[in-house]
PDB file of C-alpha atoms in Angstrom:
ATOM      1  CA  UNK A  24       0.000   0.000   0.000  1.00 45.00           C
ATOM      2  CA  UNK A  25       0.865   3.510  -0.466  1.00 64.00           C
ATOM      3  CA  UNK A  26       2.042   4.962   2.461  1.00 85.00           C
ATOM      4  CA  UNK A  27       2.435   8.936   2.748  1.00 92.00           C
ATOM      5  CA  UNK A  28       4.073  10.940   5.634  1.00 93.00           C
ATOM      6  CA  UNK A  29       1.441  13.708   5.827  1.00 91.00           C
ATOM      7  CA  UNK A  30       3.001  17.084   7.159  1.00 94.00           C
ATOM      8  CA  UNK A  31       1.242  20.467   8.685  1.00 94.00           C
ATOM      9  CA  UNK A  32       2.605  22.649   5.891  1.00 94.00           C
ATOM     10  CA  UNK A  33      -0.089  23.854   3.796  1.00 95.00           C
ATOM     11  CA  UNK A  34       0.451  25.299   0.429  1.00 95.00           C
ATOM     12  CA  UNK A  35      -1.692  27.267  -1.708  1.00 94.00           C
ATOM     13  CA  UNK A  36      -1.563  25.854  -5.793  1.00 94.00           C
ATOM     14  CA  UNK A  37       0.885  28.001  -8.106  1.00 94.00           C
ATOM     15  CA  UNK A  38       3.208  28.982  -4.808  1.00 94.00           C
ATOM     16  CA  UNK A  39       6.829  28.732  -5.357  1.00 95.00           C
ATOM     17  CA  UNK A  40       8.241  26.231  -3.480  1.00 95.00           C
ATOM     18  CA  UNK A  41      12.351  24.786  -2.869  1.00 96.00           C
ATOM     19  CA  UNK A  42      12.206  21.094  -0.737  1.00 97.00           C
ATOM     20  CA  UNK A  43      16.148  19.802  -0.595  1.00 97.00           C
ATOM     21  CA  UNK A  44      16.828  16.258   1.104  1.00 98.00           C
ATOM     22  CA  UNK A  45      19.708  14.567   1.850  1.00 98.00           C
ATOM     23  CA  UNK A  46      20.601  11.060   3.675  1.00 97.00           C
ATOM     24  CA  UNK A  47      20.834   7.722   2.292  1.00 97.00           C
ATOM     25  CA  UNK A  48      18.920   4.458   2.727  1.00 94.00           C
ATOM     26  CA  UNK A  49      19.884   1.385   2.939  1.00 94.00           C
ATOM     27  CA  UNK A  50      17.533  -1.496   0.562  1.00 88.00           C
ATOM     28  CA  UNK A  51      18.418  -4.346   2.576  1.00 86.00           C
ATOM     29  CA  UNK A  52      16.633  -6.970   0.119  1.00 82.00           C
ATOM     30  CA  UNK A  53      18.637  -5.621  -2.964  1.00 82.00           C
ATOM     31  CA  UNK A  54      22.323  -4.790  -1.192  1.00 87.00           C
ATOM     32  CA  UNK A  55      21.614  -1.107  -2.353  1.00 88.00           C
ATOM     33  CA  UNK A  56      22.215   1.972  -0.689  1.00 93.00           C
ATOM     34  CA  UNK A  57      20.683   5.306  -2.198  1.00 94.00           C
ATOM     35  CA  UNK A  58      20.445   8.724  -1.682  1.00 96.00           C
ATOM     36  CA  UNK A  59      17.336  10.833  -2.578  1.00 97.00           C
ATOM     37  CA  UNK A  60      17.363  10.845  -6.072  1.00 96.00           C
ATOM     38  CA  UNK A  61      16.523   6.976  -5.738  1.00 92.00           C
ATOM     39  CA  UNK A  62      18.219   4.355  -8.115  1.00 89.00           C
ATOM     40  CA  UNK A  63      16.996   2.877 -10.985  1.00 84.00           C
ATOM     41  CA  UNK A  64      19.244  -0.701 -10.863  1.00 80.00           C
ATOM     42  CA  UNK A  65      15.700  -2.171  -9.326  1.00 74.00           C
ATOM     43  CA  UNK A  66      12.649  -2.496 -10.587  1.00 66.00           C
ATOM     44  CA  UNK A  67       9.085  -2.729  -9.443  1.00 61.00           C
ATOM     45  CA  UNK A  68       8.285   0.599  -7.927  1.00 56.00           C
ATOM     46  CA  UNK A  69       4.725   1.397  -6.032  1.00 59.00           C
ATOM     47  CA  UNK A  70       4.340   4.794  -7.589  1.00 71.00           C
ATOM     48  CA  UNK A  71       4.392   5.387 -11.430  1.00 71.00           C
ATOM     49  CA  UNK A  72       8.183   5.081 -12.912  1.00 82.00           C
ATOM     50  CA  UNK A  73       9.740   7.129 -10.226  1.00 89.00           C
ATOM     51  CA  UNK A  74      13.006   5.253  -9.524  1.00 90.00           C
ATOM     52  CA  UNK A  75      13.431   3.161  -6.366  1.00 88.00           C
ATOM     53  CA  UNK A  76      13.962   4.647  -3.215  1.00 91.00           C
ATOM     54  CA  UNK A  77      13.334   8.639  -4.477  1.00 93.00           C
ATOM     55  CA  UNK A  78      11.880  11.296  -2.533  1.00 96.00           C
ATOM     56  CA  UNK A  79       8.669  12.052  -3.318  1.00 95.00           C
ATOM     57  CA  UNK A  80       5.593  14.666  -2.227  1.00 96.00           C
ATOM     58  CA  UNK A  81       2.067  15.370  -3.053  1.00 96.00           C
ATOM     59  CA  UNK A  82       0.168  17.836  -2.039  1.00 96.00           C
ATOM     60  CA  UNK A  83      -3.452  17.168  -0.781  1.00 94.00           C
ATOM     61  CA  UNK A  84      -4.641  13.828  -0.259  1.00 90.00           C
ATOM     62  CA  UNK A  85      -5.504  13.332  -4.084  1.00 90.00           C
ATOM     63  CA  UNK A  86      -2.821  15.263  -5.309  1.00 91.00           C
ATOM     64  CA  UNK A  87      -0.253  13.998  -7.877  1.00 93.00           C
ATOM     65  CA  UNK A  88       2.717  12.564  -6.680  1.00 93.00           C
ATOM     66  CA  UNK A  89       5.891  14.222  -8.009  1.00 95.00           C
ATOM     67  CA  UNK A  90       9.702  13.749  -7.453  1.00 95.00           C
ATOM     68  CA  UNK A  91      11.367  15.340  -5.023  1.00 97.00           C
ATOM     69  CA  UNK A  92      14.842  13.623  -4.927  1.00 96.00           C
ATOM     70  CA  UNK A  93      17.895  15.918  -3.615  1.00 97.00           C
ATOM     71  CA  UNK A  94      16.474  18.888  -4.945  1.00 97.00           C
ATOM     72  CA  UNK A  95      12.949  20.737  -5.725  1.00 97.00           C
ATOM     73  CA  UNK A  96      12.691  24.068  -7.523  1.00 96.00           C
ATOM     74  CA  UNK A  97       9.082  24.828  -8.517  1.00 95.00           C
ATOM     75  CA  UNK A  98       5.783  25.619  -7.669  1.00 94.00           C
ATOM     76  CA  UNK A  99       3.071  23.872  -6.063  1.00 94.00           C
ATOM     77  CA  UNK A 100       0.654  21.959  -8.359  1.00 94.00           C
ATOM     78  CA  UNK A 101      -2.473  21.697  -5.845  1.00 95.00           C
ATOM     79  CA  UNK A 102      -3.528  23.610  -2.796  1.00 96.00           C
ATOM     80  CA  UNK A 103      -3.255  21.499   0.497  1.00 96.00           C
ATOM     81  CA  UNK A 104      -0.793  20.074   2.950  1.00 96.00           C
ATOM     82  CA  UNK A 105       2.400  18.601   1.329  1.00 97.00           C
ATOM     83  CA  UNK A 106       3.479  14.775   2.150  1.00 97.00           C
ATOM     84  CA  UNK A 107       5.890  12.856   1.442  1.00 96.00           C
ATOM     85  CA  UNK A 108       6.965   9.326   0.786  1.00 93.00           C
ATOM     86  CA  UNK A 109       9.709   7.166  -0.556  1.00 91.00           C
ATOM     87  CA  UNK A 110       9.139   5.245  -3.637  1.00 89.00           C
ATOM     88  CA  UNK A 111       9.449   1.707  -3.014  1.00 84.00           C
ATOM     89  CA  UNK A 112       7.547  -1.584  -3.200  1.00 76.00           C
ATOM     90  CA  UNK A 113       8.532  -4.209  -1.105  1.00 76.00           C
ATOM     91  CA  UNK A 114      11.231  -5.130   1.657  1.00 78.00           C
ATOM     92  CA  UNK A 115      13.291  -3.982   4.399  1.00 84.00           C
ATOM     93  CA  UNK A 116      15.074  -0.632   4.288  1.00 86.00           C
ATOM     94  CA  UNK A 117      16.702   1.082   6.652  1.00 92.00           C
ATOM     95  CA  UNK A 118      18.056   4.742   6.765  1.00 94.00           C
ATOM     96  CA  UNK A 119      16.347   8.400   6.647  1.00 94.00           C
ATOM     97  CA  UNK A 120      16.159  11.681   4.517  1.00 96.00           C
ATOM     98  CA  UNK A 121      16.258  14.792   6.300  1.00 96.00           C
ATOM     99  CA  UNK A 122      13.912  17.096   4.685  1.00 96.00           C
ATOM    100  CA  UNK A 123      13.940  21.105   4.431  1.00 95.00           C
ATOM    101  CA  UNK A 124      10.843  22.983   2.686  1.00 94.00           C
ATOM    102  CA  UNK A 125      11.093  26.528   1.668  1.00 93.00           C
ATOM    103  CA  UNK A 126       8.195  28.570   0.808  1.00 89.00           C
ATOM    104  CA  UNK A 127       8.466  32.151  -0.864  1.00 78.00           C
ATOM    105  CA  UNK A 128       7.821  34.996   2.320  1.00 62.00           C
ATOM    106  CA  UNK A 129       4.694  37.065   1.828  1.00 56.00           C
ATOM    107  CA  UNK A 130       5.285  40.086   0.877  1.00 48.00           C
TER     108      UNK A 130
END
């Protein structure tokens, strides 16, 4: 199943937005280790193509998922709180990303 790490930051749709991540994880089942840009040596991911093991957000409960990997420059495609996940399928990993969001100060 899909699993999303929901988050209290709430974005309004067309607001420019910069998410960096960094750490690595460890895919115990496939003797990997990747960073947030995922890798794309495994197949069989649960969310679209995005490769195994990448950051990635949506905003809203039915937004659509995009990638975030070690860097984000953009804006935001939906209005709602921003979540994350990892794209993976199956097995055990191990390992975090450390997440920053920046949003554009009102003016």
């Amino acid at each position: 199943a899909k699993k999303w790490l929901a988050t209290d930051l709430e974005v309004t749709k067309g607001e420019p937005m910069h998410i960096t991540a960094s750490g690595t994880l460890n895919l115990q089942n496939f003797g990997q280790t990747t960073g947030p840009e995922g890798t794309t040596n495994i197949g069989g991911n649960q969310f679209e193509s995005f490769p195994t093991g990448s950051l990635i957000a949506k905003i809203g409960d039915k937004g659509k998922a995009f990638q975030v990997g070690s860097e984000f420059d953009g804006t935001a495609n939906a209005t709602g709180k921003v979540q994350f996940a990892i794209s993976f399928q199956s097995g055990t990993v191990n390992g975090s990303y450390d997440v920053e969001v920046e949003l554009e100060a009102e003016q």
